[in-house]
Amino acid sequence: DRIGGKKVILWSRYPWTKRIQPEADTLFGSRFAAGILETPLGKLRVVGVCIPYANSCQMAASRRWQDHQEYLERLQAFLVADRSMPTMLLGDFNQTIPRRSQPERVFQALMRLLTGDMTVATAGLADSEGEPTIDHVVCSSGLHFRAEGIFPKTIGDRRLSDHFGIFGSLEKRS
């Protein structure tokens, strides 16, 4: 929450035509950003997330993974509410895909969110040391994201992040 209280910031070289904000949702808060872009591929809904990690305790009575699962449920409701245009969902999912160490019930909650026309472009992606990503790019039908490389967590002795970055290209799928 260092940058203006936001954990998620979306940027694009193409113009944003609309900002999307779920109605009075305190769980999303700084962990969500969404909007509509005008791109050479057409209109595109982009949703950026930072899904709470296992021990997140935003609510007084939270137990391990509770905020995470509640966030997934609310995100699913948000995503299915509007299927009018291609959607790109990206950010910190705080889960590996395929499942590695997270509880099966938590992984299945994520998979329910990503069913239907959603494709996880970053499934199985790992860094040069074999660490799998918990940051993902998911596209609805009509879109294809091709991961082309990663940004390392460190450069020399300087730590940039606790996550490695992912870059790639987005194309229309026929």
Short mmCIF file of C-alpha atoms in Angstrom, two decimals:
data_model
loop_
_atom_site.label_atom_id
_atom_site.label_comp_id
_atom_site.label_asym_id
_atom_site.label_seq_id
_atom_site.Cartn_x
_atom_site.Cartn_y
_atom_site.Cartn_z
CA ASP A 1 0.00 0.00 0.00
CA ARG A 2 2.95 2.34 -0.53
CA ILE A 3 1.73 4.00 -3.73
CA GLY A 4 -1.32 6.03 -2.79
CA GLY A 5 -2.72 3.13 -0.78
CA LYS A 6 -2.99 0.81 -3.82
CA LYS A 7 -1.59 -2.69 -4.17
CA VAL A 8 -2.81 -2.89 -7.78
CA ILE A 9 -2.15 -0.29 -10.45
CA LEU A 10 -2.91 -0.83 -14.14
CA TRP A 11 -1.05 1.01 -16.88
CA SER A 12 -1.44 0.88 -20.65
CA ARG A 13 -0.09 2.72 -23.65
CA TYR A 14 -3.64 2.56 -25.03
CA PRO A 15 -6.37 4.85 -23.69
CA TRP A 16 -8.60 3.81 -20.82
CA THR A 17 -12.21 4.57 -21.67
CA LYS A 18 -13.80 3.57 -18.38
CA ARG A 19 -12.80 2.79 -14.82
CA ILE A 20 -14.71 -0.11 -13.25
CA GLN A 21 -15.24 -0.24 -9.50
CA PRO A 22 -17.37 -2.84 -7.70
CA GLU A 23 -20.07 -1.30 -5.54
CA ALA A 24 -19.02 -0.68 -1.92
CA ASP A 25 -16.73 -3.68 -1.70
CA THR A 26 -14.34 -3.34 1.22
CA LEU A 27 -12.61 -6.68 0.65
CA PHE A 28 -11.38 -5.62 -2.82
CA GLY A 29 -10.22 -2.20 -1.60
CA SER A 30 -6.62 -1.57 -2.67
CA ARG A 31 -6.36 -5.14 -4.01
CA PHE A 32 -8.33 -4.45 -7.20
CA ALA A 33 -8.21 -2.24 -10.28
CA ALA A 34 -10.23 -2.60 -13.47
CA GLY A 35 -11.10 -0.70 -16.59
CA ILE A 36 -11.85 -0.83 -20.27
CA LEU A 37 -9.17 -0.20 -22.87
CA GLU A 38 -9.44 0.80 -26.51
CA THR A 39 -6.73 -1.32 -28.19
CA PRO A 40 -5.81 -2.39 -31.72
CA LEU A 41 -7.52 -5.68 -30.75
CA GLY A 42 -10.76 -3.81 -29.92
CA LYS A 43 -12.32 -3.02 -26.57
CA LEU A 44 -10.81 -5.02 -23.74
CA ARG A 45 -11.77 -5.32 -20.07
CA VAL A 46 -8.64 -5.54 -17.90
CA VAL A 47 -8.91 -6.64 -14.27
CA GLY A 48 -5.88 -6.43 -11.96
CA VAL A 49 -5.94 -8.26 -8.63
CA CYS A 50 -3.91 -8.95 -5.53
CA ILE A 51 -5.77 -11.87 -3.94
CA PRO A 52 -5.12 -11.98 -0.17
CA TYR A 53 -2.43 -14.45 0.89
CA ALA A 54 -3.09 -17.42 3.19
CA ASN A 55 -2.59 -15.55 6.47
CA SER A 56 -4.28 -12.31 5.48
CA CYS A 57 -6.50 -11.14 8.32
CA GLN A 58 -8.61 -8.27 7.06
CA MET A 59 -11.60 -9.40 9.13
CA ALA A 60 -11.47 -9.96 12.89
CA ALA A 61 -12.66 -13.58 12.79
CA SER A 62 -10.52 -14.65 9.85
CA ARG A 63 -8.95 -18.05 9.67
CA ARG A 64 -6.20 -19.20 7.32
CA TRP A 65 -7.27 -18.76 3.63
CA GLN A 66 -10.70 -17.29 4.56
CA ASP A 67 -10.09 -13.82 3.05
CA HIS A 68 -8.53 -15.48 0.02
CA GLN A 69 -11.58 -17.65 -0.64
CA GLU A 70 -14.02 -14.80 -0.02
CA TYR A 71 -12.08 -12.62 -2.46
CA LEU A 72 -12.30 -15.40 -5.08
CA GLU A 73 -16.07 -15.69 -4.60
CA ARG A 74 -16.59 -11.93 -5.00
CA LEU A 75 -14.25 -11.82 -7.98
CA GLN A 76 -16.17 -14.63 -9.67
CA ALA A 77 -19.44 -12.73 -9.18
CA PHE A 78 -17.81 -9.60 -10.64
CA LEU A 79 -16.42 -11.44 -13.68
CA VAL A 80 -19.62 -13.28 -14.59
CA ALA A 81 -21.74 -10.13 -14.21
CA ASP A 82 -20.43 -8.79 -17.54
CA ARG A 83 -19.27 -11.06 -20.35
CA SER A 84 -19.88 -8.46 -23.05
CA MET A 85 -16.24 -8.11 -24.10
CA PRO A 86 -12.94 -10.01 -23.98
CA THR A 87 -11.36 -9.95 -20.53
CA MET A 88 -7.80 -10.13 -19.29
CA LEU A 89 -7.40 -10.97 -15.57
CA LEU A 90 -3.92 -10.54 -14.16
CA GLY A 91 -1.99 -10.03 -10.97
CA ASP A 92 -0.94 -11.72 -7.75
CA PHE A 93 -3.14 -14.78 -7.28
CA ASN A 94 -1.11 -16.06 -4.30
CA GLN A 95 -1.49 -19.60 -5.67
CA THR A 96 0.55 -21.71 -8.02
CA ILE A 97 -1.11 -23.26 -11.07
CA PRO A 98 -0.91 -26.23 -11.18
CA ARG A 99 -1.48 -26.78 -7.45
CA ARG A 100 1.63 -27.18 -5.36
CA SER A 101 1.22 -26.60 -1.60
CA GLN A 102 -2.06 -24.74 -1.17
CA PRO A 103 -5.00 -26.73 0.24
CA GLU A 104 -7.10 -28.57 -2.34
CA ARG A 105 -10.27 -26.63 -1.34
CA VAL A 106 -8.50 -23.32 -1.97
CA PHE A 107 -7.16 -24.46 -5.32
CA GLN A 108 -10.62 -25.70 -6.35
CA ALA A 109 -12.10 -22.30 -5.45
CA LEU A 110 -9.59 -20.71 -7.85
CA MET A 111 -10.37 -23.27 -10.55
CA ARG A 112 -14.12 -22.51 -10.25
CA LEU A 113 -13.26 -18.86 -10.93
CA LEU A 114 -11.24 -19.81 -14.02
CA THR A 115 -13.72 -22.21 -15.64
CA GLY A 116 -15.60 -21.66 -18.85
CA ASP A 117 -13.87 -19.52 -21.41
CA MET A 118 -10.90 -18.51 -19.23
CA THR A 119 -7.37 -19.73 -20.06
CA VAL A 120 -4.43 -19.42 -17.65
CA ALA A 121 -1.54 -18.34 -19.87
CA THR A 122 1.00 -18.59 -17.04
CA ALA A 123 0.15 -22.08 -15.73
CA GLY A 124 3.38 -23.93 -14.97
CA LEU A 125 5.59 -20.87 -15.52
CA ALA A 126 8.69 -20.78 -13.30
CA ASP A 127 11.76 -18.59 -12.93
CA SER A 128 15.33 -19.63 -13.72
CA GLU A 129 15.64 -21.29 -10.28
CA GLY A 130 12.48 -23.33 -10.84
CA GLU A 131 10.28 -21.29 -8.49
CA PRO A 132 6.71 -21.36 -9.84
CA THR A 133 4.83 -18.13 -10.29
CA ILE A 134 1.92 -17.04 -8.11
CA ASP A 135 1.36 -14.09 -10.46
CA HIS A 136 -0.82 -14.99 -13.41
CA VAL A 137 -2.32 -13.78 -16.66
CA VAL A 138 -5.72 -15.21 -17.58
CA CYS A 139 -7.59 -14.48 -20.82
CA SER A 140 -11.15 -15.09 -21.92
CA SER A 141 -11.88 -16.68 -25.28
CA GLY A 142 -10.87 -14.55 -28.21
CA LEU A 143 -7.59 -13.57 -26.53
CA HIS A 144 -4.23 -15.29 -26.23
CA PHE A 145 -1.37 -14.11 -24.01
CA ARG A 146 2.05 -15.54 -24.84
CA ALA A 147 4.56 -15.25 -22.00
CA GLU A 148 7.87 -14.26 -23.59
CA GLY A 149 10.07 -13.94 -20.54
CA ILE A 150 10.49 -12.90 -16.95
CA PHE A 151 11.98 -10.02 -15.01
CA PRO A 152 14.16 -11.34 -12.17
CA LYS A 153 13.46 -10.64 -8.50
CA THR A 154 17.01 -9.40 -8.05
CA ILE A 155 19.65 -7.69 -10.12
CA GLY A 156 23.07 -8.27 -8.64
CA ASP A 157 22.77 -7.62 -4.91
CA ARG A 158 19.67 -5.45 -5.30
CA ARG A 159 16.32 -7.04 -4.49
CA LEU A 160 13.58 -5.57 -6.68
CA SER A 161 10.63 -7.61 -5.43
CA ASP A 162 9.64 -10.83 -3.71
CA HIS A 163 8.06 -11.89 -7.04
CA PHE A 164 9.54 -12.21 -10.50
CA GLY A 165 7.79 -10.30 -13.28
CA ILE A 166 6.29 -11.67 -16.48
CA PHE A 167 6.16 -10.04 -19.89
CA GLY A 168 4.62 -11.15 -23.15
CA SER A 169 2.28 -10.29 -25.97
CA LEU A 170 -1.48 -10.31 -26.32
CA GLU A 171 -3.13 -11.44 -29.53
CA LYS A 172 -6.61 -12.13 -30.81
CA ARG A 173 -7.41 -15.83 -30.96
CA SER A 174 -9.40 -17.02 -33.93
#
